[in-house]
Coordinates of C-alpha atoms and ligand atoms in Angstrom, one line a residue:
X1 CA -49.2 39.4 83.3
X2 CA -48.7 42.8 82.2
X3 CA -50.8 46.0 82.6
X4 CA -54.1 45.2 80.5
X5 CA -57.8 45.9 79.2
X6 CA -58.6 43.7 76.9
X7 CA -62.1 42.3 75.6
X8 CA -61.2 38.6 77.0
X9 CA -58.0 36.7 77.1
X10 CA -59.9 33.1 76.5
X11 CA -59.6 34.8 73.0
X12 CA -55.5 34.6 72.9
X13 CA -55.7 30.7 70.8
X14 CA -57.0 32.7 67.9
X15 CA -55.5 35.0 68.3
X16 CA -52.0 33.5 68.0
X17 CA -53.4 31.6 64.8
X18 CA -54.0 35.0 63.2
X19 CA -50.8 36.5 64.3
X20 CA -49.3 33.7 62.4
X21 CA -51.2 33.7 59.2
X22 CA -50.3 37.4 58.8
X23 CA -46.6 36.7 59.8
X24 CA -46.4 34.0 56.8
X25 CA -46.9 37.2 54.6
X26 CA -45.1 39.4 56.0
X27 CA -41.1 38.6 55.0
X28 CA -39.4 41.7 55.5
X29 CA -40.4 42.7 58.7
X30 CA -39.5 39.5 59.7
X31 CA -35.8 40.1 58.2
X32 CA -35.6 43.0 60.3
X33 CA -36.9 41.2 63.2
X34 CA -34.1 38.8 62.6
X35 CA -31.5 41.9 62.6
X36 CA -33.1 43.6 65.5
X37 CA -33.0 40.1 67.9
X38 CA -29.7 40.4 67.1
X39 CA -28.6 43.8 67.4
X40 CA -30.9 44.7 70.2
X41 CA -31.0 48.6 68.8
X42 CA -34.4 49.5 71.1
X43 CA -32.9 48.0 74.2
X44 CA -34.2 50.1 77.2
X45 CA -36.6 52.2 75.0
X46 CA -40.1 52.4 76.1
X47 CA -42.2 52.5 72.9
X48 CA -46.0 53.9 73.0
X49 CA -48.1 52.4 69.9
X50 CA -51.1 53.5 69.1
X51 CA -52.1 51.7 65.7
X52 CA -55.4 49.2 64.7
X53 CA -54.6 46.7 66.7
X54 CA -54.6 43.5 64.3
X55 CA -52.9 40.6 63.2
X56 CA -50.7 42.7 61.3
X57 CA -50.1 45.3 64.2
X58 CA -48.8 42.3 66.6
X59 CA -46.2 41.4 64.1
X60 CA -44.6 45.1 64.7
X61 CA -45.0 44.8 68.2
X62 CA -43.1 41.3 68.2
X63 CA -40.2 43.3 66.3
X64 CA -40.2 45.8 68.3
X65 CA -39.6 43.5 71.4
X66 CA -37.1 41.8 69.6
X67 CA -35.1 45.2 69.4
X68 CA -34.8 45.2 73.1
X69 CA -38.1 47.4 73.8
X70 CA -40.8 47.5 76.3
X71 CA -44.2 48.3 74.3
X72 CA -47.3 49.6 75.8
X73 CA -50.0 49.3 72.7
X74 CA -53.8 50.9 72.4
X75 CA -56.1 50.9 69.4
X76 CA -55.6 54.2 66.4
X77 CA -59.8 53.9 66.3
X78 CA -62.5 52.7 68.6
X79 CA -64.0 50.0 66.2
X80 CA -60.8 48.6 64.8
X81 CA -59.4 46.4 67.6
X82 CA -59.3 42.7 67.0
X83 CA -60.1 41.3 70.9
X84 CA -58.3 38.1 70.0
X85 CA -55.4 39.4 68.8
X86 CA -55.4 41.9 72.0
X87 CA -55.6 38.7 74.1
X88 CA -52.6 37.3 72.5
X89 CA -50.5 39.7 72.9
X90 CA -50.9 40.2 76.9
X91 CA -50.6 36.4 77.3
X92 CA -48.7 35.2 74.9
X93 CA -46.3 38.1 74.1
X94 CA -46.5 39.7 77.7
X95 CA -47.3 43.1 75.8
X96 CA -49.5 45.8 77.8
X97 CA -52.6 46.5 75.8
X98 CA -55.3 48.8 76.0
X99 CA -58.0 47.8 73.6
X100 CA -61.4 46.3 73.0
X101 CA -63.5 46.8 69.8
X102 CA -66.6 48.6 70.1
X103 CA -64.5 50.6 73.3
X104 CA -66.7 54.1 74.0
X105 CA -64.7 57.4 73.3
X106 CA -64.5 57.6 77.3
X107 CA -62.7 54.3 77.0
X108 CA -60.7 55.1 74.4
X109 CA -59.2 57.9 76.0
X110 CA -58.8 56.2 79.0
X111 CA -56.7 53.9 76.7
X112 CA -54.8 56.9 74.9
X113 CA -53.6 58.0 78.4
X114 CA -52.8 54.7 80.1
X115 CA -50.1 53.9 77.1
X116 CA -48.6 57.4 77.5
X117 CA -48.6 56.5 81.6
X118 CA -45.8 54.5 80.5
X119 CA -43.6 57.5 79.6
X120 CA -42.5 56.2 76.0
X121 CA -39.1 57.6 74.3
X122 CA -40.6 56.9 71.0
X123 CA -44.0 57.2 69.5
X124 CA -45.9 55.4 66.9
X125 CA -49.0 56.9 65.7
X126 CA -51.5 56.7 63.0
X127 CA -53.7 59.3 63.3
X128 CA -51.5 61.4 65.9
X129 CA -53.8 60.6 69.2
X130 CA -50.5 59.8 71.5
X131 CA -48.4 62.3 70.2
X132 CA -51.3 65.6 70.4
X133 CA -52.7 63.6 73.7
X134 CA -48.8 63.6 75.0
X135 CA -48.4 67.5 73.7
X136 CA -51.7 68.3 75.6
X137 CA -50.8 66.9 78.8
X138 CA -47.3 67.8 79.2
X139 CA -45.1 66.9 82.1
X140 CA -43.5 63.8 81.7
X141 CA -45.4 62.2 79.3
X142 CA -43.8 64.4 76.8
X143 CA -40.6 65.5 78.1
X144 CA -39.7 61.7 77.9
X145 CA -40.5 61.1 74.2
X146 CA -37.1 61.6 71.8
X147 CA -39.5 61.2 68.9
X148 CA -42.8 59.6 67.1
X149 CA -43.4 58.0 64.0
X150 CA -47.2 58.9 61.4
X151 CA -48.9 56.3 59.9
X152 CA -51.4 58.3 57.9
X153 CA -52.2 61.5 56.1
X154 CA -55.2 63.2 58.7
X155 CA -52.0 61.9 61.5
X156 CA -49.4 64.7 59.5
X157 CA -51.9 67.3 59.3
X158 CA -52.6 67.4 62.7
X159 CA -48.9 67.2 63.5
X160 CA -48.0 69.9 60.7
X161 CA -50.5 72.2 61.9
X162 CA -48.8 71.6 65.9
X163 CA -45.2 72.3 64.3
X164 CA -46.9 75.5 62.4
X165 CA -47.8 76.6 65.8
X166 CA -44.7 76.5 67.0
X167 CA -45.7 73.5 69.9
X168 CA -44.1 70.7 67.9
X169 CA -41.9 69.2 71.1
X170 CA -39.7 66.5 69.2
X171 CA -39.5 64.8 65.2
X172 CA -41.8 63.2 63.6
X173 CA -40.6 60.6 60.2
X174 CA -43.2 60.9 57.9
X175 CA -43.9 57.1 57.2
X176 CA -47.1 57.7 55.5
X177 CA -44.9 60.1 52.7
X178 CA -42.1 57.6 52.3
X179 CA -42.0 56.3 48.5
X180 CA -42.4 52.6 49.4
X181 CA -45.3 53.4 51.6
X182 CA -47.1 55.1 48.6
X183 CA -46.3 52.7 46.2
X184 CA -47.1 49.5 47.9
X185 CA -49.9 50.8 50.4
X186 CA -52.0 53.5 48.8
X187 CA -52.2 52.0 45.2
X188 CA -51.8 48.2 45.9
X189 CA -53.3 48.3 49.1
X190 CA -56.5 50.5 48.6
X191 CA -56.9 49.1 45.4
X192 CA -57.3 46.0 46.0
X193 CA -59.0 46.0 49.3
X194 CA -61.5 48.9 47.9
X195 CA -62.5 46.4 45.1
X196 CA -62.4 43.4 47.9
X197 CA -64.7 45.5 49.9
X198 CA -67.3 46.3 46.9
X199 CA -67.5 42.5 45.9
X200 CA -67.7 41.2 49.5
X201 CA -70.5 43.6 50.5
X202 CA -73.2 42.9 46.8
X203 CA -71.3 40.0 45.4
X204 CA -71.6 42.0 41.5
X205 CA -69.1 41.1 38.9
X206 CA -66.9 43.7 38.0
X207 CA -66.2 42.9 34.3
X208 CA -68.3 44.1 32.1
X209 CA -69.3 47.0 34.5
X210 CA -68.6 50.8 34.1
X211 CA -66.5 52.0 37.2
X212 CA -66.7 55.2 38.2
X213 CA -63.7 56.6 40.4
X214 CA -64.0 60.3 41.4
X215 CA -60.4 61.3 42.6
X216 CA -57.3 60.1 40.9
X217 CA -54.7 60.6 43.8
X218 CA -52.3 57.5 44.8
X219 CA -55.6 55.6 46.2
X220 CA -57.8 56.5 43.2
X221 CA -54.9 55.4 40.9
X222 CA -54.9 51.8 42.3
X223 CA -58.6 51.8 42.5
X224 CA -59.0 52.5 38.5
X225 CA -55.8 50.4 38.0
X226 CA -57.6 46.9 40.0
X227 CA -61.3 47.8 38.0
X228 CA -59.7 47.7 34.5
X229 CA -57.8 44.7 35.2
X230 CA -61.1 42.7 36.4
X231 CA -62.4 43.4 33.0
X232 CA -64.3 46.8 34.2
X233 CA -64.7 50.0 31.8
X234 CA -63.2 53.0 33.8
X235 CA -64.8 56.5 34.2
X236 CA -62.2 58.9 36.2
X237 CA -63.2 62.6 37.3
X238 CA -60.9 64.9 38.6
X239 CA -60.6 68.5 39.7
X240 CA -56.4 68.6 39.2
X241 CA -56.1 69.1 35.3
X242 CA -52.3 67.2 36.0
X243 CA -54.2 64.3 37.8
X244 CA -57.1 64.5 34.8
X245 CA -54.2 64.4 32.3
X246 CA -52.5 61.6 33.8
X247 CA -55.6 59.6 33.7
X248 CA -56.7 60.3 29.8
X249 CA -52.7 58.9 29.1
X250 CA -53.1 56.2 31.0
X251 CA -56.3 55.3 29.1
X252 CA -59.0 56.4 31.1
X253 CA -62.0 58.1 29.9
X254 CA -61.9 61.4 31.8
X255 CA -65.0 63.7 32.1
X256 CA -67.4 65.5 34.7
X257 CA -68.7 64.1 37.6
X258 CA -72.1 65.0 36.4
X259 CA -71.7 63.2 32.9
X260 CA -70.4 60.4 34.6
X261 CA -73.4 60.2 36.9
X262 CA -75.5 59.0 33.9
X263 CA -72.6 56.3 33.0
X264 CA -71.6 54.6 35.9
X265 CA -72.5 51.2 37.1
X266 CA -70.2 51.5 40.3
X267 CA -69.0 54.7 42.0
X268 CA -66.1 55.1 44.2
X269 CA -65.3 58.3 45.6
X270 CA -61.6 58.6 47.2
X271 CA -60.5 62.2 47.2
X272 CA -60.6 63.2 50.8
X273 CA -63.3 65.8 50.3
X274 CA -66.5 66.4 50.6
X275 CA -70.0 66.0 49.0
X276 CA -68.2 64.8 45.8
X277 CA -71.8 63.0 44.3
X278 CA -74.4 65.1 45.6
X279 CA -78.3 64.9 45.1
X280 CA -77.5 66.5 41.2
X281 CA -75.8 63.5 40.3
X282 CA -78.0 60.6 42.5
X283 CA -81.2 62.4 39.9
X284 CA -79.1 61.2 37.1
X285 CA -77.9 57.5 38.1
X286 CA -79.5 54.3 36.6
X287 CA -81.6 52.0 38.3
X288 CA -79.1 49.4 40.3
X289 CA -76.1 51.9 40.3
X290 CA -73.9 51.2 43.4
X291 CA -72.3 53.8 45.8
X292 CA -69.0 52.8 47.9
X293 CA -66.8 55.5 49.5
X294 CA -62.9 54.5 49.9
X295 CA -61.8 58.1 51.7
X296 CA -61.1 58.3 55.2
X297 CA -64.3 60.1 56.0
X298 CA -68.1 59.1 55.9
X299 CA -68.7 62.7 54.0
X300 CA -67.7 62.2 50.2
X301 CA -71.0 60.5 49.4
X302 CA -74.2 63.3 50.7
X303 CA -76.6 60.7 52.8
X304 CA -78.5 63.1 54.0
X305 CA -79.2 64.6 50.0
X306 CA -79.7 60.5 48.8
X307 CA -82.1 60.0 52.3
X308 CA -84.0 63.3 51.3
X309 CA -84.7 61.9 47.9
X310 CA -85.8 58.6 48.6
X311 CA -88.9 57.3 49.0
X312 CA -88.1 54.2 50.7
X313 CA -84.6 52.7 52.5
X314 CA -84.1 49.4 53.6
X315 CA -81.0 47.0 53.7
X316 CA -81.3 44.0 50.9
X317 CA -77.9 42.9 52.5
X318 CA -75.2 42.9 54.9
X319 CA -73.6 46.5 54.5
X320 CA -76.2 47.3 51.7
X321 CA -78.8 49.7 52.1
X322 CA -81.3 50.3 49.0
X323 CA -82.5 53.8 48.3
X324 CA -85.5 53.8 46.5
X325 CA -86.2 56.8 44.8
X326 CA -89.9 59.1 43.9
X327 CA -89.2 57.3 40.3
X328 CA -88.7 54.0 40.8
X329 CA -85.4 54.0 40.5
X330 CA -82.9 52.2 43.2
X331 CA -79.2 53.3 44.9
X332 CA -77.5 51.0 46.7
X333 CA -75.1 52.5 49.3
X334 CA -72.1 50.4 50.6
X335 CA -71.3 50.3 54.2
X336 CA -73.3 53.2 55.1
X337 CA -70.2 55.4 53.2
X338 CA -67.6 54.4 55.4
X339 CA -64.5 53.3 54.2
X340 CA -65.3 50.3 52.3
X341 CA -62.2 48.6 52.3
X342 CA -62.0 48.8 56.3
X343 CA -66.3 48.4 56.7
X344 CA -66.7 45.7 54.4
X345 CA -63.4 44.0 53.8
X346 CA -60.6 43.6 56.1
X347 CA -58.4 46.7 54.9
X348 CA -54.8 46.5 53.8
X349 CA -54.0 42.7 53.4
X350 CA -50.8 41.5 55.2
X351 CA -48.2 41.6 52.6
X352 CA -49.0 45.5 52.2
X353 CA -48.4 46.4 55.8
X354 CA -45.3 44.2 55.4
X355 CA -43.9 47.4 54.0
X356 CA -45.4 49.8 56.4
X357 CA -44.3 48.2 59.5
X358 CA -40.8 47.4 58.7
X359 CA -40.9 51.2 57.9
X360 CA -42.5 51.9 61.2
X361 CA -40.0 49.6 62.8
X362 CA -36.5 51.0 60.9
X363 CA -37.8 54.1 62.0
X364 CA -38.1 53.9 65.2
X365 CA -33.9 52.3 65.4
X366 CA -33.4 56.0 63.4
X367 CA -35.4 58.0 65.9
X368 CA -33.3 56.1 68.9
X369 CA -29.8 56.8 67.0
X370 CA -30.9 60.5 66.6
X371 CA -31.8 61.0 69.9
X372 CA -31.5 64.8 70.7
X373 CA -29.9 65.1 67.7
X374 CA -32.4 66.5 65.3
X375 CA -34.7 69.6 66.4
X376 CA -38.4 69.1 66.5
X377 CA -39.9 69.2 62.9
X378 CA -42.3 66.6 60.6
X379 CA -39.4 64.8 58.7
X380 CA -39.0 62.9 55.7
X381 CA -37.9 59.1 56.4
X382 CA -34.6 59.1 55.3
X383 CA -33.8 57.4 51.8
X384 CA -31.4 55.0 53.0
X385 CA -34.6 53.5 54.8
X386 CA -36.9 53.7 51.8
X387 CA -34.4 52.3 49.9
X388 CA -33.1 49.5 52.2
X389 CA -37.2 48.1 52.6
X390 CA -37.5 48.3 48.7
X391 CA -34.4 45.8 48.5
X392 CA -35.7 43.9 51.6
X393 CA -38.9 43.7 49.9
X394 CA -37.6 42.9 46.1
X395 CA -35.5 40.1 47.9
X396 CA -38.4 38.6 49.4
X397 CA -40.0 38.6 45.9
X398 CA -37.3 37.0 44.6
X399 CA -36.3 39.7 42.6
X400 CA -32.8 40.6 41.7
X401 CA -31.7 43.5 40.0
X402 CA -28.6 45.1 38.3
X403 CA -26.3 47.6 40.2
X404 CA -24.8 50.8 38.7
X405 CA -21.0 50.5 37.3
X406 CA -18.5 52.7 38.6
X407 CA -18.6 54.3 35.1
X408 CA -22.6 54.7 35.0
X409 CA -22.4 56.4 38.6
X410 CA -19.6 58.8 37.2
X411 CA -21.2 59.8 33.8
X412 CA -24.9 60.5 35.9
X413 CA -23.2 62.9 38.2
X414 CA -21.2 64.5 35.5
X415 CA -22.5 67.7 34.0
X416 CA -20.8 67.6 30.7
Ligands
NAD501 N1 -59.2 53.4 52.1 C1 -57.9 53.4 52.4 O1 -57.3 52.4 52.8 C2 -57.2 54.6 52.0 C3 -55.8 54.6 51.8 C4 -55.1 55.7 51.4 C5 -55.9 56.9 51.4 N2 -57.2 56.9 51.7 C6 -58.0 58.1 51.8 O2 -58.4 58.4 50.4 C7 -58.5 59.8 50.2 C8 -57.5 60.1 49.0 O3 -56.2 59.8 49.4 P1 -55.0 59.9 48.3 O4 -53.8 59.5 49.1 O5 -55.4 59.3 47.1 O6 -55.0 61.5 48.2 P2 -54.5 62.4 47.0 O7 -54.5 63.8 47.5 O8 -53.3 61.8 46.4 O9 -55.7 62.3 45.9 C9 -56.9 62.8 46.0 C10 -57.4 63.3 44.6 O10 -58.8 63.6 44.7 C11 -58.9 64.8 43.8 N3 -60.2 65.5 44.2 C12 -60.3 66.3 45.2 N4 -61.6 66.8 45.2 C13 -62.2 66.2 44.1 C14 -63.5 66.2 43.6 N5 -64.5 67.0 44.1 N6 -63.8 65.5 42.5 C15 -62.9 64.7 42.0 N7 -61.6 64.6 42.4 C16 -61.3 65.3 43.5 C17 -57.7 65.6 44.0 O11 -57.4 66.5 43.0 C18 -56.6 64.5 44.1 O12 -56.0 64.2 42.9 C19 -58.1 60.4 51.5 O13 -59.2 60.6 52.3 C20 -57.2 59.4 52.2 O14 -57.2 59.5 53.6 C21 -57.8 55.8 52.0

């Protein structure tokens, strides 16, 4: 039994049946597994992961092992850890996990630290906890580790702002930046969860309702996208006139967040900033209007302005608070602001993080091929990779397209 602190390991049969629901969706990380059992391209590498550990998340892990690597895993976020999963992979997949859901920060520290105990060669991050933990400490911890991998946007800032400084110790692939990653996670993946998570938590029926989306980025795009198709009228406000324009082409109507206020049935901030609908705009919502916040933090929606002018809150449902306000009117506020799609539905579904993952995996071969070769610096993941999961991932979709003609190729590069 490896290293381990896990909830309970009693948990590892369901475990196993999740980790194989997920893999059922997840094709072309399993065509890479199928390369890497083969090729054995991690053999001898010590890889440090520190991602949510789901369903989803074992599935790496498995192709990782079956690259030749020894993985030591712990959990990107204190409530995110699914305790059967964790159980599975220490007893059924001999994997050393430190996780529980619910773990205290004290815990999760503990966690962060006892996975870079292992001295790793390669990191996989989503947020950057191993990677700043491992540039904190020093010593071996760091001097071991050729390179790391980002899941997510807060992860690149933190390590962007570390290379800024001049600390950066080794390269970092920008997953979270690649083009596949974008296209399949942020727009299919946020859009539909986001959605899942609004209809899960008050059970409403989205045609026939006005959606408001405040942000128009890669998440907001999917969000408005999913609405329209289930039969929803779509409100987008912006504060990018490109991003504002973009939306009026593709249809939208486009105005201020204050307008809007009066409009909407459903509002869905996702624009990474703060205090987006404020207390001006909850005075101007209709009775029954519905608040849901899909950025990373709790801060786009102001609770304490909505708690200030209510008269009354109480829940009327799982993850649904009613704010009643002076004149009669009612909010409802989804999962307390957090990120719906996480809080109330169970974030990216598999066949998204299909994409991620293989990335996460085929990045990992590139960051052992480099080794030493590349100075320390947050890169770009190499087309070659985008492009090979795009075909991996078309392929699994059945989907065959054409190839440029010798000719074609010629007359493109040609500047005459
Ligand atoms: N829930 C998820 O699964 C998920 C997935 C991806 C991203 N995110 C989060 O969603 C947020 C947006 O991510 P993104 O990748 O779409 O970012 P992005 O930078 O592509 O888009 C954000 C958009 O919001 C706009 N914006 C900023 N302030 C605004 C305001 N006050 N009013 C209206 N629009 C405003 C920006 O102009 C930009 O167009 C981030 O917090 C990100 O971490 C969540």
């Amino acid at each position: 039994m490896p290293s381990h602190e896990v909830a309970d390991l009693s948990l590892a049969e369901a475990g196993s049946a999740r980790i194989a629901w997920a893999e059922g969706q997840m094709p072309v990380l399993a065509q890479v597994r199928e390369r890497f059992a083969a090729e054995r391209p991690l053999r001898d590498i010590r890889l440090a992961v520190c991602l949510h550990v789901t369903a989803e998340t074992a599935n790496l892990v498995a192709t990782l092992i079956a690259g030749g690597a020894q993985v030591a895993l712990c959990s990107a976020n204190p409530l995110s850890a699914q305790d059967d999963v964790a159980a599975a992979l220490v007893s059924a997949h001999g994997v050393e996990v430190h996780a529980t859901r619910g773990e205290d920060i004290a815990a999760y520290t503990r966690h962060v630290h006892a996975v870079l105990d292992t001295n790793p060669h390669v990191t996989i991050d989503d947020g950057a906890d191993l990677l700043a933990t491992a540039h904190e400490r020093g010593g071996p911890a760091l001097e071991t580790i050729i390179g790391g991998t980002e899941e997510t946007t807060t992860g690149l800032v933190r390590l962007r702002r570390l290379e800024a400084a001049g600390k950066l110790r080794c390269p970092v692939l920008a997953v979270n930046e690649a083009r596949t990653e974008r296209a399949l996670n942020d727009r299919h993946g946020t859009g539909q969860s986001a959605l899942d998570g609004i209809v899960r938590a008050s059970n409403v029926l989205l045609a026939g309702q006005t959606v408001v989306v405040l942000g128009y980025g890669w998440a907001g795009q999917g969000i408005a996208e999913r609405a329209r198709g289930a039969g929803a009228a779509v409100i987008v406000c912006e504060v990018d006139p490109l991003r504002a324009l973009e939306a009026r082409m593709a249809g939208y109507e486009v105005m201020r967040a204050l307008e809007a206020a009066g409009r909407g049935d459903i509002f869905i901030t996702v624009t990474g900033s703060v205090r987006v609908l404020r207390a001006a705009h909850f005075e101007r919502m209709k009775d029954g209007a519905i608040l849901a916040n899909a950025g990373h933090f709790d801060v786009e929606l102001d609770l304490d302005e909505l708690a200030a002018q209510a008269t009354d809150i109480r829940p009327v449902r799982p993850l649904v608070d009613q704010y009643e306000l002076a004149d009669g009117r009612r909010l409802h506020l989804l999962a307390q602001g957090r990120v719906v799609n996480l809080a109330a539905a169970e974030g990216h579904p598999a066949a998204v993080m299909d994409v991620s993952f293989a990335l996460q995996a085929l990045c990992a071969e590139e960051l052992v091929r480099l080794r030493g070769a590349v100075a320390p610096a947050v890169l770009p993941v190499p087309n070659r990779i985008d492009v090979e999961v795009g075909r991996l991932k078309l392929a699994a979709l059945g989907v065959a397209i054409d190839e440029q003609s010798d000719e074609q190729r010629e007359y493109r590069q040609s500047w005459m």
